[in-house]
Short mmCIF file of C-alpha atoms in Angstrom, two decimals:
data_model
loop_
_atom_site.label_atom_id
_atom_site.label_comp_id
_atom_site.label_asym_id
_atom_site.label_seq_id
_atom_site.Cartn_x
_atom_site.Cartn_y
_atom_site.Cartn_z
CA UNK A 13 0.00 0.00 0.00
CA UNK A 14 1.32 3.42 -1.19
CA UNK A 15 2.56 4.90 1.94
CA UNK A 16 0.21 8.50 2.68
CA UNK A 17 1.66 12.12 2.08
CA UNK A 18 3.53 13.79 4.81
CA UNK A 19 1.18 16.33 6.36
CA UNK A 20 3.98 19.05 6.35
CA UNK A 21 3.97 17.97 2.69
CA UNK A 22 0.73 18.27 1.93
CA UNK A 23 0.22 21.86 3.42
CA UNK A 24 3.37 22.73 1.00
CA UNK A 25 1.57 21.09 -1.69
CA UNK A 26 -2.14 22.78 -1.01
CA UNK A 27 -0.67 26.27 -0.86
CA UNK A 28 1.26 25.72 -4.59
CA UNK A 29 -2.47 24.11 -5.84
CA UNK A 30 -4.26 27.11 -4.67
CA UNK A 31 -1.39 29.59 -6.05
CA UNK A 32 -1.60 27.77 -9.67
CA UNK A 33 -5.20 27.82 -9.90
CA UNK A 34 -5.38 31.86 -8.87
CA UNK A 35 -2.43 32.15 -11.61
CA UNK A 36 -4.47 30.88 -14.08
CA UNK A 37 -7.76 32.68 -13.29
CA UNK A 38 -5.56 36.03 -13.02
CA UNK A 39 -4.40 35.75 -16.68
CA UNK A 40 -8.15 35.39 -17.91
CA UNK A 41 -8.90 38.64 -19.66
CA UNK A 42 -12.02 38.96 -17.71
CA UNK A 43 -9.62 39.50 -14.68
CA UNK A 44 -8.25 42.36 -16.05
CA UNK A 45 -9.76 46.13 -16.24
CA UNK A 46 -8.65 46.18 -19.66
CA UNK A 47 -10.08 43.50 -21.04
CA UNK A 48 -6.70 41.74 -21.82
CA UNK A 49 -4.85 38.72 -20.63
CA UNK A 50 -2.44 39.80 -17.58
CA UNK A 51 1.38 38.59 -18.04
CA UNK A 52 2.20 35.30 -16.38
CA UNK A 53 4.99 37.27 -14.06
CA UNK A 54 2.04 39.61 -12.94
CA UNK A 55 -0.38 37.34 -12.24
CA UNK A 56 1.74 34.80 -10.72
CA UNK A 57 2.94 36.98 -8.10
CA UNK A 58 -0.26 38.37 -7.25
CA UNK A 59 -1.63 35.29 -6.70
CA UNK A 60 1.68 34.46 -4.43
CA UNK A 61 1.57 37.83 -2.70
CA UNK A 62 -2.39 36.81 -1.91
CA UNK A 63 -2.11 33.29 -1.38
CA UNK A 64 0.55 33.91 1.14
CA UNK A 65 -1.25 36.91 2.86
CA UNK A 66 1.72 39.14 1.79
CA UNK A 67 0.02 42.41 0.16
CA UNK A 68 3.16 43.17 -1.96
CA UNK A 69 2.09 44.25 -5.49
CA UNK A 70 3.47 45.60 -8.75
CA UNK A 71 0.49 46.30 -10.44
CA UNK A 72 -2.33 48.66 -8.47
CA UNK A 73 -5.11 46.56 -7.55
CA UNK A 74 -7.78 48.79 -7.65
CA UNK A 75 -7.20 50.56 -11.11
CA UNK A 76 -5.46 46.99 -12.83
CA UNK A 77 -7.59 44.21 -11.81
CA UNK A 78 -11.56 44.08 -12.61
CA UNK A 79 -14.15 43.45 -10.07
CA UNK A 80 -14.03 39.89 -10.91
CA UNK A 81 -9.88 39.86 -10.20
CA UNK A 82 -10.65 42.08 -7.02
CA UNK A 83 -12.87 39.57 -6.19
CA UNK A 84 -10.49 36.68 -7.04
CA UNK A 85 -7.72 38.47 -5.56
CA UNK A 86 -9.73 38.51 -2.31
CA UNK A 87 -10.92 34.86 -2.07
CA UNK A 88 -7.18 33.87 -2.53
CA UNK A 89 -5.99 35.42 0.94
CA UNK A 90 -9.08 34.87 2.56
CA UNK A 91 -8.01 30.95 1.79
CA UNK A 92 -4.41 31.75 2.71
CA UNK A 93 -5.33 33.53 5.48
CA UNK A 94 -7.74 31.08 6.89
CA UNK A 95 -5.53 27.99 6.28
CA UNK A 96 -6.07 25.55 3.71
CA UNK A 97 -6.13 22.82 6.08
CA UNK A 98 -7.88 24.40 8.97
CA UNK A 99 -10.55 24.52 5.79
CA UNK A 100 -10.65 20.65 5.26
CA UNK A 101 -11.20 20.22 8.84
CA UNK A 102 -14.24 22.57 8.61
CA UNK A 103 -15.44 21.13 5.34
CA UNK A 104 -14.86 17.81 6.51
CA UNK A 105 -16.80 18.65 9.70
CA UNK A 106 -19.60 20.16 7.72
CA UNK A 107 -19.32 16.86 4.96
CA UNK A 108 -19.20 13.81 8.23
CA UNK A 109 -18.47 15.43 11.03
CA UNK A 110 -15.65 12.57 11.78
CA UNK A 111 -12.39 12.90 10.67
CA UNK A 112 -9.37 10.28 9.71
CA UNK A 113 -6.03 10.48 11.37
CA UNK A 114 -4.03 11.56 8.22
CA UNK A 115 -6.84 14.26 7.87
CA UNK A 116 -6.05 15.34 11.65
CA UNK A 117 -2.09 15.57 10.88
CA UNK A 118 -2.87 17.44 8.09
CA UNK A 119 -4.83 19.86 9.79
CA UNK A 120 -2.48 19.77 12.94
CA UNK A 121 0.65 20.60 10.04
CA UNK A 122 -1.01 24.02 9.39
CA UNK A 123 -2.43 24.73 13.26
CA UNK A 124 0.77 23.22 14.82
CA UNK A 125 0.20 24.24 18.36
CA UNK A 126 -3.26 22.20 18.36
CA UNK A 127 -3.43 18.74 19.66
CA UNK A 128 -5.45 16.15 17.96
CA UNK A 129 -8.58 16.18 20.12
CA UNK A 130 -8.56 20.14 19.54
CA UNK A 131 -9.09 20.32 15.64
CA UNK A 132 -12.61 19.82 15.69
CA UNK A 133 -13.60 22.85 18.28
CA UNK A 134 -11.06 25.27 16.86
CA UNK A 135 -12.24 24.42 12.98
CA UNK A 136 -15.24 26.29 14.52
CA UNK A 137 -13.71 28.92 16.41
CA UNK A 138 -11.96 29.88 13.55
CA UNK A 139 -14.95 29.85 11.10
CA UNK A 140 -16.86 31.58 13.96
CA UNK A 141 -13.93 34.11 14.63
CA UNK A 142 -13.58 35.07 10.94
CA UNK A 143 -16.81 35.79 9.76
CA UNK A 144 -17.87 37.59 12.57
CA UNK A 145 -14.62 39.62 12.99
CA UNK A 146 -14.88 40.13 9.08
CA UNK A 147 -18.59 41.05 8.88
CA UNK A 148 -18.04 43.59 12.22
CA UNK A 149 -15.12 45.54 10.49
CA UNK A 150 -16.80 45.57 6.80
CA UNK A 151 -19.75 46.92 8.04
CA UNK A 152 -18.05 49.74 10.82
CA UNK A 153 -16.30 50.72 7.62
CA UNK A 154 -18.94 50.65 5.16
CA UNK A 155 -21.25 52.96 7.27
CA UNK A 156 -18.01 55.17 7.80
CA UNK A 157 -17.37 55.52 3.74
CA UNK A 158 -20.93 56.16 2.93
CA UNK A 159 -21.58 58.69 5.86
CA UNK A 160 -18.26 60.58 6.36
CA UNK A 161 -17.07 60.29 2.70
CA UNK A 162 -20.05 60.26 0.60
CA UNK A 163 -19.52 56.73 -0.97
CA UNK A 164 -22.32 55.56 -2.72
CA UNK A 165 -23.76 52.21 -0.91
CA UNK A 166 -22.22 49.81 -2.96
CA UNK A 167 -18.98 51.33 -3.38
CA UNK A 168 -18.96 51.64 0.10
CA UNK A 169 -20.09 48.49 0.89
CA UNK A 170 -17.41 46.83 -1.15
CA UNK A 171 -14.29 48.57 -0.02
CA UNK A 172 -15.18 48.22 3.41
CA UNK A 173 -15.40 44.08 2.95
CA UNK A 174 -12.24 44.16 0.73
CA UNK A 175 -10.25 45.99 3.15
CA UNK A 176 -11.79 43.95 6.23
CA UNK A 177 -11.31 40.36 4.99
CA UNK A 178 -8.15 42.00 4.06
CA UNK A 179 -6.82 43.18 7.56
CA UNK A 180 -8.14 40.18 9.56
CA UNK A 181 -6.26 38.25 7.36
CA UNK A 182 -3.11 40.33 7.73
CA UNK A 183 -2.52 40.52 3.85
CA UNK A 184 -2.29 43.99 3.64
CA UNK A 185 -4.15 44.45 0.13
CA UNK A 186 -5.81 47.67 -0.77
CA UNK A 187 -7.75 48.84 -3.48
CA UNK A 188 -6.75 52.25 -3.19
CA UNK A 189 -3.24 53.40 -4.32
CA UNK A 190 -2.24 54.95 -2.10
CA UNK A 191 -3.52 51.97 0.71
CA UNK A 192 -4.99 53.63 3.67
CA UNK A 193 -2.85 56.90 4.00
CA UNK A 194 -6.31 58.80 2.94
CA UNK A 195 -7.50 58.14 6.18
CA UNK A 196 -4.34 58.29 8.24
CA UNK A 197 -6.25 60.56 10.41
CA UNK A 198 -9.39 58.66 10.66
CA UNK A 199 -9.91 56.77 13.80
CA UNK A 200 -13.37 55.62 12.81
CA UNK A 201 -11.39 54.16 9.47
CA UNK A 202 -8.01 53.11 11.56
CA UNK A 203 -8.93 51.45 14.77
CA UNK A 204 -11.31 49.04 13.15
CA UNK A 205 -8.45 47.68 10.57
CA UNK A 206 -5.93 47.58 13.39
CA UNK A 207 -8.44 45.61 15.47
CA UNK A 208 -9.02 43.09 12.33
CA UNK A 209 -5.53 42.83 12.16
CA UNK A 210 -4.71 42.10 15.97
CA UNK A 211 -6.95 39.31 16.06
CA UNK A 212 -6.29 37.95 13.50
CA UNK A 213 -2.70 37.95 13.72
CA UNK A 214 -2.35 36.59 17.67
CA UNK A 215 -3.31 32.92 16.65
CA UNK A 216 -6.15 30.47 17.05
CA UNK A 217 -4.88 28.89 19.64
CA UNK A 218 -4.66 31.78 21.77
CA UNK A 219 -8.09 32.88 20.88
CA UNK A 220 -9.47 29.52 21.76
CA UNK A 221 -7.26 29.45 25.14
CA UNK A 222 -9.24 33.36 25.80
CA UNK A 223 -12.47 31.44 24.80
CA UNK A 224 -12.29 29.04 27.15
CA UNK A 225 -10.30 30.35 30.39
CA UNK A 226 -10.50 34.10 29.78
CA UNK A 227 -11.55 34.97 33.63
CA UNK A 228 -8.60 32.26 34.88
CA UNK A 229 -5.25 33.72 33.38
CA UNK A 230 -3.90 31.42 35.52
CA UNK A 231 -4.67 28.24 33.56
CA UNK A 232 -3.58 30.06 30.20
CA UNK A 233 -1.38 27.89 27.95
CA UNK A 234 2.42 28.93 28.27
CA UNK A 235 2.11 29.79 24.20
CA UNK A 236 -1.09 31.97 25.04
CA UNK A 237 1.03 33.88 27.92
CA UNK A 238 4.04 34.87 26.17
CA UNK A 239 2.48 35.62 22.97
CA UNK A 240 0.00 38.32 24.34
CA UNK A 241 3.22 39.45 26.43
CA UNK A 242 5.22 39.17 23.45
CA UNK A 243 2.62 41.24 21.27
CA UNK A 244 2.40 43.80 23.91
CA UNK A 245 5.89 44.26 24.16
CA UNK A 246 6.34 44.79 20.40
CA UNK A 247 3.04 47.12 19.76
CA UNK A 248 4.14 49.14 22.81
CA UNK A 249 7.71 49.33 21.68
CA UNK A 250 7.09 49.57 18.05
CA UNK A 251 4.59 52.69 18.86
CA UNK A 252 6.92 54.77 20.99
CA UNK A 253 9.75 54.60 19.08
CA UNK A 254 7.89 55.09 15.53
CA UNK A 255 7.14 58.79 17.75
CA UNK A 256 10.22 58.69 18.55
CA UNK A 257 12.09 58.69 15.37
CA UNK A 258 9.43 59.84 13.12
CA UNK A 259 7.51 62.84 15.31
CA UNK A 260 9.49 65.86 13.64
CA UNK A 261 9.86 63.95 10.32
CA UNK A 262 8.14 66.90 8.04
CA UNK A 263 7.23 64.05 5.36
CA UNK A 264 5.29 61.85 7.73
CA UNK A 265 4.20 62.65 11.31
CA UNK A 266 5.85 65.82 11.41
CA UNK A 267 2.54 68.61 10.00
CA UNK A 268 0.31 66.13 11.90
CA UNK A 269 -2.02 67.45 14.82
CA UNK A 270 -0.37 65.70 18.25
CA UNK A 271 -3.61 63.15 18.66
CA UNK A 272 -3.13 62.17 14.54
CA UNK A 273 0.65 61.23 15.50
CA UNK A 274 -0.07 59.00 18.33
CA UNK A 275 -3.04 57.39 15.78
CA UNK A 276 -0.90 57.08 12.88
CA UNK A 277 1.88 55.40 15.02
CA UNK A 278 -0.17 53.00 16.71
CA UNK A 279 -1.19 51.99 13.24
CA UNK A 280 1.84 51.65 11.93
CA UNK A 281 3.50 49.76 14.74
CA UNK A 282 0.49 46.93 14.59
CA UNK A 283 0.76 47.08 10.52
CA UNK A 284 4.81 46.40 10.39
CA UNK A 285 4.29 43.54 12.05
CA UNK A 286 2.34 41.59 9.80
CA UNK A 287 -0.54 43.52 8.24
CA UNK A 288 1.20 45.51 5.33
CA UNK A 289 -1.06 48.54 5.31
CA UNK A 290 0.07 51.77 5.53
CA UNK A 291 -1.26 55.18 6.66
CA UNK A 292 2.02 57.03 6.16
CA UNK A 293 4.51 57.16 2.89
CA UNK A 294 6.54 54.26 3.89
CA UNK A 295 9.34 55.24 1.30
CA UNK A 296 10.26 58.63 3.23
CA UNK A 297 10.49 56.94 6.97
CA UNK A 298 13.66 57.74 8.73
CA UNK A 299 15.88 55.11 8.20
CA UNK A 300 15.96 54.54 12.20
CA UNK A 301 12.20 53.70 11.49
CA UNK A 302 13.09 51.20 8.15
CA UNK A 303 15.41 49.77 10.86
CA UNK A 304 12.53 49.36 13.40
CA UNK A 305 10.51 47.70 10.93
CA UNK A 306 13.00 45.00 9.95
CA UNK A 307 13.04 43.86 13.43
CA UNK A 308 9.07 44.03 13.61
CA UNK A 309 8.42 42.41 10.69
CA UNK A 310 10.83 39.66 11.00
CA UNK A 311 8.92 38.41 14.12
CA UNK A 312 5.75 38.79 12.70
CA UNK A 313 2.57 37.80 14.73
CA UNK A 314 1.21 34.76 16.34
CA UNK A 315 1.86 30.99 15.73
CA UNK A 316 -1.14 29.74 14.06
CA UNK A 317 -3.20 32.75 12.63
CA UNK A 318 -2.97 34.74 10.09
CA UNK A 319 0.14 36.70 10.48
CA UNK A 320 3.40 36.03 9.15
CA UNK A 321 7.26 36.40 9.94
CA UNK A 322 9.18 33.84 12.56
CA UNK A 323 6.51 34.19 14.95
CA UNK A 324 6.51 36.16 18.33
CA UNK A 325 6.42 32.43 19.92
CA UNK A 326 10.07 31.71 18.39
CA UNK A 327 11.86 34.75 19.47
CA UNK A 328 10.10 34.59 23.20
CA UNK A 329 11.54 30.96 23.15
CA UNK A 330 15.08 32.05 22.23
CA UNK A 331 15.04 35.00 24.47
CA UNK A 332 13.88 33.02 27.42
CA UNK A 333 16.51 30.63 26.59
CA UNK A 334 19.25 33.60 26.58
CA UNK A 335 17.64 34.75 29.57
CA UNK A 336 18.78 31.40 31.49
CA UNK A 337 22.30 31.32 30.22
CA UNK A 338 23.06 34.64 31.26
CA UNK A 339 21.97 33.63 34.80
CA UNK A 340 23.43 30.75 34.87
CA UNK A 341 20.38 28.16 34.47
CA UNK A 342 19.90 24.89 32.83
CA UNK A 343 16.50 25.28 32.16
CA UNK A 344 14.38 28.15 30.15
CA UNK A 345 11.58 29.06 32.44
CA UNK A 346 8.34 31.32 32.61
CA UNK A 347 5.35 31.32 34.14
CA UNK A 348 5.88 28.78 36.53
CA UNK A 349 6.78 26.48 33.62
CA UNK A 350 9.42 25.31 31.83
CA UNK A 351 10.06 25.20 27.91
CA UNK A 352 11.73 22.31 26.85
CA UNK A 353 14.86 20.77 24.70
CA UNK A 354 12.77 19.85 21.57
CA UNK A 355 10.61 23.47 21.23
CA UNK A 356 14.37 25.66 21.81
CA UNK A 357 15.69 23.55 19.04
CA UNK A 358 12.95 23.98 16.79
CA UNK A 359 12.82 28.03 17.44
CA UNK A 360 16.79 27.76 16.91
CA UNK A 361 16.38 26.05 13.39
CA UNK A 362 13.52 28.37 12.62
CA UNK A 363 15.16 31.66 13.04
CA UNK A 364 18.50 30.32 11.57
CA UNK A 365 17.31 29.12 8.65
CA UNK A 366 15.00 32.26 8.09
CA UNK A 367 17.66 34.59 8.73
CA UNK A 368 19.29 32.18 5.97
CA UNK A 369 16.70 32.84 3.59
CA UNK A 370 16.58 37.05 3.95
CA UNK A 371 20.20 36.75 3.41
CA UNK A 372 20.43 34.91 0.37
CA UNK A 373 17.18 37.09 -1.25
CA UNK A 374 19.25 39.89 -0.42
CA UNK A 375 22.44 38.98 -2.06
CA UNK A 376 20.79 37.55 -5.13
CA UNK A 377 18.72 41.25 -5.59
CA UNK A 378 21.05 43.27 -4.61
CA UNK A 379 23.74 41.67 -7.53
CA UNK A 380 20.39 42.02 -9.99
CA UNK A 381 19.95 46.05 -9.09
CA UNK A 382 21.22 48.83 -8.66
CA UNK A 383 18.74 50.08 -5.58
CA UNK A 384 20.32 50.89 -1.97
CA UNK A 385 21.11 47.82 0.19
CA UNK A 386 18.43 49.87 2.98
CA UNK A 387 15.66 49.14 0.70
CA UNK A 388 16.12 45.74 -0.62
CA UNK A 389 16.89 44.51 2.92
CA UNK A 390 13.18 45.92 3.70
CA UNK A 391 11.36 44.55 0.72
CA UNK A 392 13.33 40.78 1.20
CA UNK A 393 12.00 41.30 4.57
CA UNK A 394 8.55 42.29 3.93
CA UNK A 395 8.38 39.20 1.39
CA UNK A 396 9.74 36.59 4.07
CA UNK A 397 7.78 38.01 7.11
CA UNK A 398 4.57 38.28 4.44
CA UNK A 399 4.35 42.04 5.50
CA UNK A 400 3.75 43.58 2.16
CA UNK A 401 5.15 46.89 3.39
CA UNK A 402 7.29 48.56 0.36
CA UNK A 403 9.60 51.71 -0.10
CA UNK A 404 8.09 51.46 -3.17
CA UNK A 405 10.36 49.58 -5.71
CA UNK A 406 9.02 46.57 -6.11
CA UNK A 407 7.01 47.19 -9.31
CA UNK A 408 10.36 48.11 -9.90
CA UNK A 409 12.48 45.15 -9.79
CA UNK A 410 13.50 42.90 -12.89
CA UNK A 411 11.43 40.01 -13.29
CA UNK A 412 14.34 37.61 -12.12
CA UNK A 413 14.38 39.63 -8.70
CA UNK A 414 10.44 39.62 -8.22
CA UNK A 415 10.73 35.67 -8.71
CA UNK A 416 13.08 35.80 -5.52
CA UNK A 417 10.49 37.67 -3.73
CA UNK A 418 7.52 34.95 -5.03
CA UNK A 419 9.94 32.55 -3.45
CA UNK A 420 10.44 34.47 0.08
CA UNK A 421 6.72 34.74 0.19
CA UNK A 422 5.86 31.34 -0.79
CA UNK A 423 8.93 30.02 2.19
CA UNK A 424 7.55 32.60 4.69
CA UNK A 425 3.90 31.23 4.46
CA UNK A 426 4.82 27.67 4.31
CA UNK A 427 8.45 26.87 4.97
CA UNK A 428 8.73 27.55 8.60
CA UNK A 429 5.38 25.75 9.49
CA UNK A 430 6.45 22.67 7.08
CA UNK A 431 9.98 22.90 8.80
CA UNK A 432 8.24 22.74 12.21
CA UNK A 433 6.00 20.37 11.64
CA UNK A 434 8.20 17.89 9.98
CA UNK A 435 10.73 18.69 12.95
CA UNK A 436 7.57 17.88 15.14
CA UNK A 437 6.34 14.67 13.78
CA UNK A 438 9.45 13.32 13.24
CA UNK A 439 11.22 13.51 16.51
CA UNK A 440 12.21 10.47 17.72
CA UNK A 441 14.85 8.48 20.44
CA UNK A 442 17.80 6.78 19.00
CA UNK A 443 19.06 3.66 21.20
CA UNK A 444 22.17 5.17 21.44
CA UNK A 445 24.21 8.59 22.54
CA UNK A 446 27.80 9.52 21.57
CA UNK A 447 30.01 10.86 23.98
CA UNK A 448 29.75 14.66 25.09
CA UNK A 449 32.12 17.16 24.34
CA UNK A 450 32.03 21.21 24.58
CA UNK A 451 33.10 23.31 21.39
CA UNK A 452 34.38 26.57 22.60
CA UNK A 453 31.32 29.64 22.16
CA UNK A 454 32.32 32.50 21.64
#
């Protein structure tokens, strides 16, 4: 009997389907505005960019696609958002309601933090979660486009569930040009996406651990706990030094009124991490703040959700582990728990081999162009972390450079949770151990 996919495999192999089948429906002519069959290069990475909930672009959406590839542009990351597997388990649930064990693995492969006897519960959280978070939003901002800008209904209607599926799915798409920096001084507009975008980007898991145990903190998973520390830490930060660097910055924040800075930072801060909208010119940020954001959008959001980058799981992991060589300690410890051998290796490989990837994108781009090291650093960045953030030369790049970025997004959506999972499922004891030895460090 022919031996059954690997389920870290098979997410790898779902995401590609999906991406192949939204290249093909891009380059119909009825996707385009124009009438006219879109390149391959075009459509393929704007099917990439959406499948992976990445938001970076080289044609503008709004004015390049029809209503029909707007439309097709937004199923693809509401499916990349949502999780192709976590949407077998709900089919399957909907279909049976009884699942096989491969089907569980599978589903586990793209939820990784989720034990078996979980998938079924969660499949409905997140269903539950989404289209009520996504409804909320798309209707907060419909009522704000018709009332305060004079949209007609429908218009309104359908920018405000574009850019809602949009930002709970942290994919950063916008049919507007100029993405949201029309409203950067809109809090009726703002706080809405940046709620969307929170959510969505913390995790399932954490959302079901809140579900079930939100009055007993106590009881919280260790992953729930330091990723809603972790996020804090990184919104907080991430706000007060965007003020920092960018408060008398006369092509951003600077003319602003002093209540529009402190909205326009908080946005940005919870954007960089994962979202990829923008309500400033990203392209004229200090480069203090272009540094800020290649931390913040390296980490990325929560395990299991919609965001992107490393994860704010990984990096809590390795600085826990930091924490307990500096003191001396044999064990990593928080909480009253304690994180063990297998998860520190896994957040090890993860961030090495990521940090791996942004290199080599660089490198390769940087020998294909002639644009400053600054800014290709931030778009290889904004690819991996599936950000979608640009200084604004990606429409830019030669073909043979946007084919590196297609490949940072498709590795950032899928490599580090197939990498993982495989790491995951195949752990295992040998019988034996060779002898111990200590390389010098450092």
């Amino acid at each position: 009997m022919k031996p059954l996919l690997h389920p870290a495999r098979a997410v790898a192999l779902a995401f590609l389907t999906v991406i192949l089948i939204g290249t093909a429906v891009l380059m119909l002519p009825i996707s385009q505005a124009e009438g006219q069959a879109a390149p391959w290069t075009v459509a393929l990475f704007t099917a990439v960019s959406a499948v992976c909930v990445t938001g970076l672009v080289v044609v503008d959406t709004g004015t390049y696609w029809s209503m029909f590839g707007q439309s097709m542009i937004m199923l693809l990351f509401q499916l990349g958002g949502f999780g192709m597997m976590t949407l077998a388990t709900v089919l399957g649930l909907l279909v049976n309601r009884s699942f096989r064990l491969h089907t569980k693995l599978i589903a586990q492969a793209e939820s990784r933090t989720l034990g078996l006897g979980d998938l079924s519960s969660v499949a409905r959280l997140v269903l539950t979660v989404t289209v009520a978070i996504e409804l909320s939003v798309a209707l907060l901002l419909t009522l704000r486009l018709h009332l305060a800008y004079g949209l007609p209904w429908g218009e309104a209607a359908w920018s405000g569930l574009f850019h809602a599926i949009s930002a709970f799915n942290n994919a950063g798409f916008s049919i507007h040009a100029d993405s949201l920096m029309r409203y950067a001084t809109d809090a009726l507009v703002l706080l809405p996406v940046m709620t969307a975008i929170v959510i969505g980007g913390i995790g399932f898991p954490v959302i079901s651990d809140l579900r079930n145990k939100l009055r007993d903190p106590r009881h919280w998973s260790l992953h729930t706990k330091l990723t809603l520390l972790g996020t804090l830490v990184l919104l907080l930060g991430g706000f007060a030094t965007l003020l920092l660097f960018e408060w008398a910055n006369p092509k951003t924040l600077g003319p602003m009124a002093f209540g529009d800075k402190l909205l326009s930072a908080a946005f940005a801060s919870v954007s960089a991490r994962t979202a990829g909208f923008n309500s400033i010119d990203i392209g004229v940020l200090t480069h203090e703040s272009w540094g800020l954001h290649y931390f913040l959008m390296f980490i990325g959001g929560g395990s299991a959700g919609t965001a992107g980058g490393v994860k704010v799981g990984t990096v809590a992991i390795l600085a826990l582990l930091v924490i307990a060589e500096i003191r001396g300690r044999s064990d990593s410890e928080a909480f009253g728990r304690r994180v063990g051998p297998s998860a520190q290796r896994q957040a090890i490989t993860v961030l090495f081999l990521g940090s791996a990837m942004i290199v080599l994108g660089t490198i390769v781009i940087l020998r294909e162009t002639d644009f400053p090291t600054d800014q290709v650093i931030f778009e290889v960045i904004s690819a991996f972390g599936t950000v979608g953030l640009s200084t604004g030369i990606t429409a830019s790049l030669p073909e043979s450079s946007q084919l590196m970025l297609i490949l940072l997004m498709y590795v950032g959506r899928v490599g580090t949770v197939t990498l993982a999972t495989s790491l995951a499922l195949g752990e295992r004891r040998m019988p034996y151990r060779y002898p111990e030895e200590h390389p010098i460090v450092g």
